[in-house]
Amino acid sequence: MSHEAAHDAHHHEGSYLTRTGSFWTTVIQWGFTKDHKKLGVMYLTAVLILFFVGGMAALMVRAELWSPVRQITTTSVNDAGETVTTTEIKGQMFNFPKAGETATSLNTGNETYNRIFTLHGAVMVFMVIIPSIPAALGNFFLPIMLGAKDVAFPRLNLLSWWIYVFGSIFAIASVIAGGVDTGWTFYTPYSTTTDADHWRVVFMIMGAFILGFSSILTGLNFIVTVHKLRAPGMGWFDMPLFVWAIYATAIIQVLATPVIGVTLLLLVLERLFHIGIFDPRLGGDPVLFQHFFWFYSHPVVYVMILPGMGIVSELLAVHAHKRIFGYKAIAFASLGIAGVSFIVWGHHLFAAESELAATVFSALTFLVAIPTAIKVFNWIATLYKGSIVLNTPMFYALAFLFLFSIGGLTGLPLATLATDMHLHDSYFVVAHFHYVMMGGTIIAFVGGIFHWWPKMFGRLYNERWALTGAVLVFIGFNVTFFTQFFLGTQGMPRRYASYVDEFLTLHRISTVGSWILALGFFIEAAVLIYSLVAGRKAPPNPWGGLTLEWEVESPPIEHNFHHEPLIKHGPYDYDDVVPPHWDPKDYPLPEPLPTGARH
Amino acid sequence: MSTESHGIATDASAPLWSRLKHAHHFRSKEEEFDACKIGMWLFLTTEVLLFSGLFCAYAIFRAMYPEAFRGGSHHLDWLWGSINTGVLLISSFTIAWSIRCAQMNQQALLKFNLAFTAFCGLLFTGIKFGLEYGPKWAAGKRPGSLYDYPNPSTPNEPVWWSVYYAATGTHLLHVLIGTAVILIMLARAQKGMYGPKHYTGIEIAGLYWHLVDLIWIFLFPLLYLIH
C-alpha cells in the first residue's frame, strides 16, 4: 500500500501538528501536552534559542580577544611644569561595571570578560548540549524508533520539560542580575566567596541543580521505555544504534546526576550558611568539591557525546545506504564508554591530587580511547563501498568523523601526565573540548536536525543552501579552534582577557573563524525557517531509511502508528529489504561500485 | 459477577479500582505495573547515589578528624535516635501491610495502615525537630560558621555538625516528601482507587518509603552509635 493510500484510509487522524482550536487554545494544548513529539519540538526550540544566546556570548569572547587589553600609564610635564600621570585602557571591548564602580577600571573589564565566558560555558553545557540530543531528538524519535505510542511515563516527561524551563529561568535570572564569574565549574572557595553580597551565584547553582532533576527524569523515562515498550518482534539487537546510544546516555544521566545534585546542594549551604564542608578555614576540604563535581561532570561529558555518536551511526548507514559495520561492537562500545566514564573523573584534578592517584587516573583515562576508536573504525568501515550521497546530513556526519577524531586524539596528550604539565589550563584544553563538544556533539546534533527535519515538520529544505551553510560551519570551526591548539602549546592560558603581543595573529585568525562559523549557522537557521514557510512537502521516507520512523507519515500522526508495527527486519538490512514508502525519484542513489573495482 | 472486558469491569456499579484501565500507550495492566516498578527502582538508585555523596563526605571527614567525630557523636541522644528508628521500622511494616490490604481488598485496613504510616512520618519529624534539632541548635551546636557551643571537644567539631545536619536534614526532607506521597495515596484510597487489580501507586510509594527507612538504618549507627 503506497503512503497516499495509507493516508487516505486514515485521513481522519491528523498529524501531531494539526491545530484544533484558536491560537491560545493551541498554546495551552502545547504547554500541557503529554505527547513526546510536541515535547521534543519544544525542547528543540528552547535549545536552539539558548544556543543562539550562548553563541552570541562566544562571539563576544572572541571579539574581546581581538586585541590584548593594555593599561598604559603615561607621565608628562604640563605647561605649569607639573608632572601629570594619565592612565588609559586600550583594547578593551566590553566593560559593564556593577553599580558603584567606574567603567575605567581594568578590573571591571576583566570581570565582565569572566561573566561573558561563564555565561557561554554554563548556557552551552547545562542548557544546550546536555539536553540537546536526548531531550529534543531523543524525545521525538526514541519512542517511534521502538514502535511505541509514547514514552513510558508521558506525564513525567511533561514534568521534566517544566523543570527544565524552571531551572533555565533561575539561570537566566542570574544572568540578568549581572551574571556570575565563577566559570561553569563553580570551584570553591571562589564560588562561595565571590559576589558575597549577591544572589546571582546561588541562582546559577540552583538553576544547574534543578536542570539536573530534569535530566534524571528524562533518562529514567527513556530507560523504562527501552525496556518495556519495544514493538513486538524487536529484540535488543534489532534496536537502531541511536536508541542504544540514548540508552547508554540515560544510564549515565541516572547514575551520575544525583551526585552533582548533592554537591550543588552542599555548595549552596556552604555559600549561604558557611557550613564549612568545602572551606579549609572551618576544617573543610575544597578538593572534595572538585572530586564530587567531576564525578558527575566527567561522565556528563559522555552524556554530551554518546547521543551524537548515535546520530552519526544513523546518518552514515542511511546516507551510505549500507548495513552498519559492526553493529554489536558499536552498541557495546556505547555501554563501554558509559562504564569507563565513571572511573576517570580524577584526570580533571591532576594538579590537586596525589601523584599516585594522578598516575592511576591517567592510565584509566586511556581506556576511553578503546571503545571510542572501535566506533570510529566501524563507521569508516561502514562507508567502504557504500552508495554515499554527499548531502547535508552526510556532510555533517563526515565532519563529525573528522573533527571528533581530532578532538579525541588531542585528549591523549592531556591524559598523559608529563605533557599535561605543559598543556594544563591552556588554550590546548579549550581547543580539545571544543573539538569534542562542538565538533562532536553540536555538529552531530545539527546533522540530526537536517536528517530528521522532513520527518518532524513534513517539509523539505533547500539542499544547496543547507550544504553551503554546513561547509561554512566546518571551515569556520576549524579556523576558530585549530589555531587554539597552537596558542595552547605556545603557552596561552585560558580564561584571560589579555595576552602577550606574540599571540595577536593567532587570536585574530581565531576571531575571524568565529565570524565564518556564525555566518554558517545563520545560513542554516535561515534554510530551516524558510523550509517551514515555503518548503516542499516531504514524503514519508525521503532518504530511503529502514528504521521505524521512516514507516510513519511526515509529520507523524498523534499516536505515531496507525497499527502497532511488527518488526520483520533489522534497522540496517539494506542488502535484503526495500525501504518502506521509498520512491527512487525522491532519493536517487549513486551506482554502487562494481565488485573488485579499483579506486 | 459484573461485566468485564480484558479483566476490566465495565459495570458502573463495580468498585472504582476494578474499572480503571491502563494508560493508552501500554499493552496491558501488567506491562504498566512492571514499567512503573522499574521506574521506581531506577529512581531509588538515584536516591542512593544522592546520599552516597553525603556518606562519602562522612567517611572522608571521619578519617580526617576522628576526634571531632568521636566528640561530636557523644552529643547525640541514642535513646531518641533508637525510638525514631523504631518509628520508621514500624511504618515500613504498615506500608508493606497496606499493599497486602489492597491485594486482599481490605479497604478499611488499607486506609488505617496508610494513615498510620503517615502518622509515623510526622512523629519522626516531630521528634527530630522538637527533641533533637531544637535543643541542639539552641545550645549552639550548629554547622560550620554558625557553631556557637562554648566548649567543643576539638576545634574541628563544627565539621561534624555540618555533616550531621546535612545528612539528617536531607533524610528528613525525604521523610516529609514520603509522608506527603502517602497522604496522597490515602486520599486516593478514600475514593476506592486501590484494590486487587490496581495497587501500583501504593506499591511504588511503599518502595520509596522503604528506602527512606533504609537510609536511616545506615545513618543511625554511623552518627549515633559508633564512637
Short mmCIF file of C-alpha atoms in Angstrom, two decimals, chain A residues 146-155 209 213 216-217 219-220 223-224 227-232 253-256 258-259 261-262 265-266 269 273-278 280 282-285 288 292 295 559 564, chain B residues 23-27 30-32 34-40 42-54 56-57 60-61 64-65 137 143-146 155-156 158-159 161-163 166-167 170 173 188:
data_model
loop_
_atom_site.label_atom_id
_atom_site.label_comp_id
_atom_site.label_asym_id
_atom_site.label_seq_id
_atom_site.Cartn_x
_atom_site.Cartn_y
_atom_site.Cartn_z
CA LEU A 146 10.93 1.47 19.14
CA GLY A 147 7.46 1.29 17.59
CA ALA A 148 5.80 2.75 20.70
CA LYS A 149 2.99 5.26 21.00
CA ASP A 150 4.81 7.33 23.60
CA VAL A 151 7.49 7.16 26.29
CA ALA A 152 6.71 5.01 29.34
CA PHE A 153 5.73 7.95 31.57
CA PRO A 154 4.29 10.79 29.47
CA ARG A 155 3.25 12.88 32.47
CA PHE A 209 20.60 21.79 40.41
CA PHE A 213 16.31 16.82 38.03
CA ILE A 216 17.45 12.43 35.69
CA LEU A 217 13.73 12.12 34.98
CA GLY A 219 16.92 9.47 31.49
CA LEU A 220 14.75 7.33 33.74
CA ILE A 223 15.44 3.51 30.18
CA VAL A 224 12.00 2.20 31.11
CA HIS A 227 12.93 -1.97 28.43
CA LYS A 228 9.16 -2.17 28.21
CA LEU A 229 7.84 -0.56 25.04
CA ARG A 230 9.73 -2.18 22.18
CA ALA A 231 7.38 -3.28 19.41
CA PRO A 232 6.59 -7.00 19.07
CA GLN A 253 22.25 10.58 33.45
CA VAL A 254 20.52 8.48 36.05
CA LEU A 255 23.67 7.34 37.83
CA ALA A 256 25.80 10.50 37.76
CA PRO A 258 22.33 12.69 41.72
CA VAL A 259 25.94 13.22 42.79
CA GLY A 261 22.67 17.24 42.99
CA VAL A 262 24.05 16.67 46.46
CA LEU A 265 23.10 21.40 47.50
CA LEU A 266 26.13 21.39 49.81
CA LEU A 269 24.52 25.58 52.05
CA PHE A 273 25.40 29.38 55.88
CA HIS A 274 29.14 28.70 55.63
CA ILE A 275 28.73 25.15 56.88
CA GLY A 276 32.41 24.60 56.19
CA ILE A 277 32.34 21.29 54.31
CA PHE A 278 34.37 22.79 51.46
CA PRO A 280 39.51 24.81 54.82
CA LEU A 282 36.44 25.65 59.05
CA GLY A 283 38.16 22.29 58.63
CA GLY A 284 36.56 21.51 55.23
CA ASP A 285 38.15 20.31 52.02
CA LEU A 288 36.39 17.23 47.93
CA PHE A 292 32.30 15.49 43.71
CA PHE A 295 32.43 12.53 39.49
CA HIS A 559 -0.21 8.16 18.11
CA GLU A 564 1.21 -1.40 16.16
CA ALA B 23 -2.64 4.12 30.05
CA HIS B 24 -3.22 4.01 26.29
CA HIS B 25 0.42 3.51 25.31
CA PHE B 26 0.84 0.30 27.34
CA ARG B 27 -0.39 -3.02 26.01
CA GLU B 30 0.80 -5.92 33.80
CA GLU B 31 3.13 -4.07 31.43
CA GLU B 32 2.22 -0.77 33.05
CA ASP B 34 6.24 -3.55 35.52
CA ALA B 35 7.22 -0.26 33.88
CA CYS B 36 6.26 1.71 36.98
CA LYS B 37 8.25 -0.63 39.18
CA ILE B 38 11.37 -0.41 37.00
CA GLY B 39 10.98 3.38 37.00
CA MET B 40 10.75 3.49 40.78
CA LEU B 42 15.79 3.46 38.97
CA PHE B 43 14.64 6.45 40.95
CA LEU B 44 15.70 4.73 44.16
CA THR B 45 19.12 4.18 42.60
CA THR B 46 19.41 7.93 42.10
CA GLU B 47 18.40 8.47 45.73
CA VAL B 48 21.09 6.07 46.92
CA LEU B 49 23.63 7.95 44.82
CA LEU B 50 22.43 11.27 46.21
CA PHE B 51 23.05 10.01 49.73
CA SER B 52 26.30 8.36 48.68
CA GLY B 53 27.77 11.85 48.37
CA LEU B 54 26.86 12.53 51.98
CA CYS B 56 31.36 9.85 51.21
CA ALA B 57 31.74 13.22 52.97
CA ILE B 60 36.41 11.48 54.43
CA PHE B 61 35.89 13.84 57.35
CA MET B 64 40.48 13.45 58.70
CA TYR B 65 39.15 14.33 62.16
CA TRP B 137 20.58 24.37 67.80
CA PRO B 143 27.04 23.57 61.49
CA GLY B 144 30.20 25.33 60.34
CA SER B 145 30.47 29.05 60.97
CA LEU B 146 27.16 29.08 62.87
CA PRO B 155 38.46 22.81 67.07
CA ASN B 156 37.14 20.80 64.14
CA PRO B 158 31.84 22.21 63.61
CA VAL B 159 32.60 19.97 60.60
CA TRP B 161 27.86 19.14 62.95
CA SER B 162 27.85 20.16 59.28
CA VAL B 163 27.91 16.50 58.24
CA ALA B 166 23.43 17.92 56.05
CA ALA B 167 22.90 14.13 56.20
CA THR B 170 18.44 15.68 53.60
CA LEU B 173 13.32 16.17 53.69
CA ARG B 188 -6.94 8.09 46.56
#
